[in-house]
């Protein structure tokens, strides 16, 4: 969800205002994704590297997530949306973790769109934690296979992403779903995240429909 800062800067507003508008955009896109019949949507809300920002900004984003989870439960219930988490819970502030765990358990049985909040998430960190779990499970690392490692990821039942959308014109992976994105299609849009809405999502989905996916094979 890139471009919140630039959106604010362009309007001579504090960066926090950009994140606030970014959250509104996230809600629009979640609603549109549910309407489009998408089953899983991962929102990259905070990376393991985002702690490099000022305490003021990281505190604001964390506060926004907490407030959102508390205030929007009715929205998730009405739309049958299940909240999940990807990332390292150990590095999250205790109050955010408690709010997140509440949302995870309260929405566990909802059957609609699954929204995976990537919070304190890093692709490399997830792979390291997956290997650690595998070692704990298997004792020695005897069975190292793609399947074995996949089964130890943060959300092993969630399928690999078909489409990864990057806003604000950045051509970078930024440590996002490194393992899971092996054959994902990328869609990069110049539109800053706070300006995202159903129309932008539909443009991304239309572009995806025109891709030819071969997964390393040949056409036909
Ligand atoms: C990247 O833009 C955005 C973030 C690091 C924070 C995004 C988080 C939210 C919008 C809150 C989402 C919360 C929920 C519950 C969905 P940037 O600050 O790097 O923008 P810039 O590159 O223009 O400076």
mmCIF file of N, CA and C and ligand atoms in Angstrom, residues 1-9 15 18-27 30 43-47 50 53 57 60-62 64-69 72 76 83 100 115-119 166-168 170 172 192-194, ligand 1:
data_model
loop_
_atom_site.group_PDB
_atom_site.id
_atom_site.type_symbol
_atom_site.label_atom_id
_atom_site.label_comp_id
_atom_site.label_asym_id
_atom_site.label_seq_id
_atom_site.Cartn_x
_atom_site.Cartn_y
_atom_site.Cartn_z
ATOM 1 N N UNK A 1 0.865 -1.191 0.000
ATOM 2 C CA UNK A 1 0.000 0.000 0.000
ATOM 3 C C UNK A 1 0.887 1.222 0.000
ATOM 4 N N UNK A 2 1.642 1.409 -1.090
ATOM 5 C CA UNK A 2 2.662 2.450 -1.134
ATOM 6 C C UNK A 2 2.099 3.787 -1.626
ATOM 7 N N UNK A 3 2.664 4.849 -1.111
ATOM 8 C CA UNK A 3 2.329 6.177 -1.623
ATOM 9 C C UNK A 3 1.568 7.049 -0.642
ATOM 10 N N UNK A 4 1.367 6.548 0.570
ATOM 11 C CA UNK A 4 0.642 7.340 1.574
ATOM 12 C C UNK A 4 1.401 8.634 1.892
ATOM 13 N N UNK A 5 2.713 8.498 2.058
ATOM 14 C CA UNK A 5 3.536 9.656 2.386
ATOM 15 C C UNK A 5 3.507 10.684 1.269
ATOM 16 N N UNK A 6 3.677 10.216 0.020
ATOM 17 C CA UNK A 6 3.678 11.135 -1.122
ATOM 18 C C UNK A 6 2.322 11.819 -1.303
ATOM 19 N N UNK A 7 1.271 11.056 -1.037
ATOM 20 C CA UNK A 7 -0.084 11.626 -1.129
ATOM 21 C C UNK A 7 -0.208 12.820 -0.177
ATOM 22 N N UNK A 8 0.299 12.629 1.048
ATOM 23 C CA UNK A 8 0.213 13.689 2.065
ATOM 24 C C UNK A 8 1.127 14.861 1.696
ATOM 25 N N UNK A 9 2.362 14.532 1.291
ATOM 26 C CA UNK A 9 3.347 15.554 0.941
ATOM 27 C C UNK A 9 2.804 16.468 -0.161
ATOM 28 N N UNK A 15 2.477 13.161 7.185
ATOM 29 C CA UNK A 15 2.445 11.795 6.652
ATOM 30 C C UNK A 15 1.303 10.985 7.277
ATOM 31 N N UNK A 18 -1.754 10.853 5.355
ATOM 32 C CA UNK A 18 -1.669 9.909 4.229
ATOM 33 C C UNK A 18 -2.016 8.499 4.676
ATOM 34 N N UNK A 19 -1.541 8.105 5.860
ATOM 35 C CA UNK A 19 -1.854 6.758 6.366
ATOM 36 C C UNK A 19 -3.341 6.634 6.701
ATOM 37 N N UNK A 20 -3.899 7.716 7.212
ATOM 38 C CA UNK A 20 -5.339 7.723 7.531
ATOM 39 C C UNK A 20 -6.160 7.516 6.261
ATOM 40 N N UNK A 21 -5.783 8.227 5.198
ATOM 41 C CA UNK A 21 -6.485 8.067 3.910
ATOM 42 C C UNK A 21 -6.183 6.694 3.323
ATOM 43 N N UNK A 22 -4.974 6.189 3.591
ATOM 44 C CA UNK A 22 -4.601 4.849 3.121
ATOM 45 C C UNK A 22 -5.489 3.781 3.738
ATOM 46 N N UNK A 23 -5.821 3.990 4.982
ATOM 47 C CA UNK A 23 -6.710 3.038 5.660
ATOM 48 C C UNK A 23 -8.108 3.066 5.034
ATOM 49 N N UNK A 24 -8.575 4.268 4.678
ATOM 50 C CA UNK A 24 -9.891 4.370 4.017
ATOM 51 C C UNK A 24 -9.859 3.646 2.676
ATOM 52 N N UNK A 25 -8.734 3.807 1.971
ATOM 53 C CA UNK A 25 -8.587 3.129 0.672
ATOM 54 C C UNK A 25 -8.590 1.613 0.872
ATOM 55 N N UNK A 26 -7.923 1.158 1.946
ATOM 56 C CA UNK A 26 -7.878 -0.288 2.220
ATOM 57 C C UNK A 26 -9.290 -0.814 2.412
ATOM 58 N N UNK A 27 -10.105 -0.063 3.114
ATOM 59 C CA UNK A 27 -11.489 -0.503 3.344
ATOM 60 C C UNK A 27 -12.269 -0.557 2.020
ATOM 61 N N UNK A 30 -11.011 -3.645 0.173
ATOM 62 C CA UNK A 30 -11.497 -4.886 0.806
ATOM 63 C C UNK A 30 -12.941 -5.139 0.372
ATOM 64 N N UNK A 43 -2.963 -7.558 2.795
ATOM 65 C CA UNK A 43 -2.623 -6.132 2.825
ATOM 66 C C UNK A 43 -1.298 -5.973 3.569
ATOM 67 N N UNK A 44 -0.323 -5.401 2.857
ATOM 68 C CA UNK A 44 1.010 -5.224 3.467
ATOM 69 C C UNK A 44 0.977 -3.915 4.253
ATOM 70 N N UNK A 45 0.612 -4.020 5.527
ATOM 71 C CA UNK A 45 0.388 -2.822 6.334
ATOM 72 C C UNK A 45 1.654 -2.334 7.033
ATOM 73 N N UNK A 46 2.554 -3.284 7.390
ATOM 74 C CA UNK A 46 3.752 -2.861 8.135
ATOM 75 C C UNK A 46 4.815 -3.936 8.010
ATOM 76 N N UNK A 47 5.972 -3.560 7.483
ATOM 77 C CA UNK A 47 7.030 -4.552 7.261
ATOM 78 C C UNK A 47 7.992 -4.601 8.450
ATOM 79 N N UNK A 50 9.871 -1.502 8.483
ATOM 80 C CA UNK A 50 9.204 -0.216 8.736
ATOM 81 C C UNK A 50 9.513 0.355 10.127
ATOM 82 N N UNK A 53 11.373 3.732 10.677
ATOM 83 C CA UNK A 53 10.741 5.058 10.627
ATOM 84 C C UNK A 53 10.712 5.666 12.032
ATOM 85 N N UNK A 57 5.788 7.964 13.656
ATOM 86 C CA UNK A 57 5.079 7.362 12.519
ATOM 87 C C UNK A 57 4.705 5.903 12.796
ATOM 88 N N UNK A 60 1.881 5.793 15.114
ATOM 89 C CA UNK A 60 0.624 6.211 14.479
ATOM 90 C C UNK A 60 0.023 5.056 13.676
ATOM 91 N N UNK A 61 0.862 4.375 12.895
ATOM 92 C CA UNK A 61 0.344 3.273 12.065
ATOM 93 C C UNK A 61 -0.207 2.155 12.960
ATOM 94 N N UNK A 62 0.533 1.813 14.017
ATOM 95 C CA UNK A 62 0.067 0.765 14.940
ATOM 96 C C UNK A 62 -1.263 1.160 15.588
ATOM 97 N N UNK A 64 -3.437 3.117 14.356
ATOM 98 C CA UNK A 64 -4.462 3.087 13.304
ATOM 99 C C UNK A 64 -5.000 1.657 13.138
ATOM 100 N N UNK A 65 -4.094 0.709 13.152
ATOM 101 C CA UNK A 65 -4.489 -0.702 12.988
ATOM 102 C C UNK A 65 -5.378 -1.119 14.163
ATOM 103 N N UNK A 66 -4.948 -0.761 15.366
ATOM 104 C CA UNK A 66 -5.691 -1.132 16.577
ATOM 105 C C UNK A 66 -7.097 -0.527 16.565
ATOM 106 N N UNK A 67 -7.136 0.768 16.262
ATOM 107 C CA UNK A 67 -8.406 1.495 16.230
ATOM 108 C C UNK A 67 -9.333 0.898 15.168
ATOM 109 N N UNK A 68 -8.736 0.570 14.021
ATOM 110 C CA UNK A 68 -9.512 0.015 12.916
ATOM 111 C C UNK A 68 -10.123 -1.333 13.299
ATOM 112 N N UNK A 69 -9.303 -2.189 13.904
ATOM 113 C CA UNK A 69 -9.798 -3.524 14.269
ATOM 114 C C UNK A 69 -10.936 -3.414 15.277
ATOM 115 N N UNK A 72 -14.165 -1.471 13.397
ATOM 116 C CA UNK A 72 -14.766 -2.011 12.169
ATOM 117 C C UNK A 72 -15.242 -3.451 12.296
ATOM 118 N N UNK A 76 -16.724 -6.174 9.320
ATOM 119 C CA UNK A 76 -16.223 -7.509 9.001
ATOM 120 C C UNK A 76 -17.317 -8.563 9.195
ATOM 121 N N UNK A 83 -10.463 -12.183 9.379
ATOM 122 C CA UNK A 83 -9.162 -11.507 9.512
ATOM 123 C C UNK A 83 -8.103 -12.545 9.881
ATOM 124 N N UNK A 100 -5.336 -7.727 17.783
ATOM 125 C CA UNK A 100 -5.244 -8.578 16.597
ATOM 126 C C UNK A 100 -5.744 -9.994 16.920
ATOM 127 N N UNK A 115 -9.055 -11.659 4.757
ATOM 128 C CA UNK A 115 -8.122 -10.531 4.674
ATOM 129 C C UNK A 115 -6.937 -10.845 5.577
ATOM 130 N N UNK A 116 -5.784 -10.969 4.960
ATOM 131 C CA UNK A 116 -4.579 -11.284 5.726
ATOM 132 C C UNK A 116 -3.817 -9.986 5.965
ATOM 133 N N UNK A 117 -3.720 -9.586 7.207
ATOM 134 C CA UNK A 117 -2.984 -8.361 7.538
ATOM 135 C C UNK A 117 -1.516 -8.715 7.725
ATOM 136 N N UNK A 118 -0.695 -8.219 6.821
ATOM 137 C CA UNK A 118 0.750 -8.433 6.951
ATOM 138 C C UNK A 118 1.278 -7.312 7.845
ATOM 139 N N UNK A 119 1.584 -7.676 9.062
ATOM 140 C CA UNK A 119 1.911 -6.698 10.098
ATOM 141 C C UNK A 119 3.153 -7.192 10.825
ATOM 142 N N UNK A 166 1.140 -3.486 -6.765
ATOM 143 C CA UNK A 166 2.006 -2.507 -6.107
ATOM 144 C C UNK A 166 1.543 -1.124 -6.543
ATOM 145 N N UNK A 167 1.232 -0.291 -5.575
ATOM 146 C CA UNK A 167 0.760 1.060 -5.899
ATOM 147 C C UNK A 167 1.944 2.040 -5.939
ATOM 148 N N UNK A 168 1.673 3.248 -6.350
ATOM 149 C CA UNK A 168 2.631 4.365 -6.328
ATOM 150 C C UNK A 168 3.867 4.132 -7.205
ATOM 151 N N UNK A 170 6.130 1.832 -7.704
ATOM 152 C CA UNK A 170 7.410 1.259 -7.263
ATOM 153 C C UNK A 170 7.626 -0.112 -7.901
ATOM 154 N N UNK A 172 9.556 -2.734 -7.003
ATOM 155 C CA UNK A 172 10.352 -3.437 -5.981
ATOM 156 C C UNK A 172 9.499 -4.514 -5.337
ATOM 157 N N UNK A 192 -1.272 6.482 -6.325
ATOM 158 C CA UNK A 192 -0.888 6.441 -4.902
ATOM 159 C C UNK A 192 -1.972 5.703 -4.115
ATOM 160 N N UNK A 193 -1.545 4.948 -3.089
ATOM 161 C CA UNK A 193 -2.499 4.079 -2.397
ATOM 162 C C UNK A 193 -3.761 4.815 -1.887
ATOM 163 N N UNK A 194 -3.644 6.010 -1.304
ATOM 164 C CA UNK A 194 -4.872 6.648 -0.803
ATOM 165 C C UNK A 194 -5.906 6.931 -1.900
HETATM 166 C C1 LIG B 1 3.499 2.793 2.752
HETATM 167 O O1 LIG B 1 3.445 4.129 2.257
HETATM 168 C C2 LIG B 1 2.471 2.591 3.775
HETATM 169 C C3 LIG B 1 2.709 2.136 5.042
HETATM 170 C C4 LIG B 1 4.046 1.783 5.528
HETATM 171 C C5 LIG B 1 1.602 1.980 6.020
HETATM 172 C C6 LIG B 1 0.311 1.442 5.451
HETATM 173 C C7 LIG B 1 -0.647 1.145 6.524
HETATM 174 C C8 LIG B 1 -1.944 1.514 6.509
HETATM 175 C C9 LIG B 1 -2.588 2.250 5.395
HETATM 176 C C10 LIG B 1 -2.825 1.070 7.646
HETATM 177 C C11 LIG B 1 -3.501 -0.189 7.192
HETATM 178 C C12 LIG B 1 -4.247 -0.830 8.268
HETATM 179 C C13 LIG B 1 -5.170 -1.800 8.072
HETATM 180 C C14 LIG B 1 -5.871 -2.344 9.246
HETATM 181 C C15 LIG B 1 -5.524 -2.292 6.724
HETATM 182 P P1 LIG B 1 4.695 5.112 2.478
HETATM 183 O O2 LIG B 1 4.543 5.747 3.821
HETATM 184 O O3 LIG B 1 5.957 4.331 2.294
HETATM 185 O O4 LIG B 1 4.479 6.147 1.342
HETATM 186 P P2 LIG B 1 5.628 6.937 0.552
HETATM 187 O O5 LIG B 1 6.465 5.901 -0.148
HETATM 188 O O6 LIG B 1 4.869 7.801 -0.401
HETATM 189 O O7 LIG B 1 6.407 7.730 1.578
#
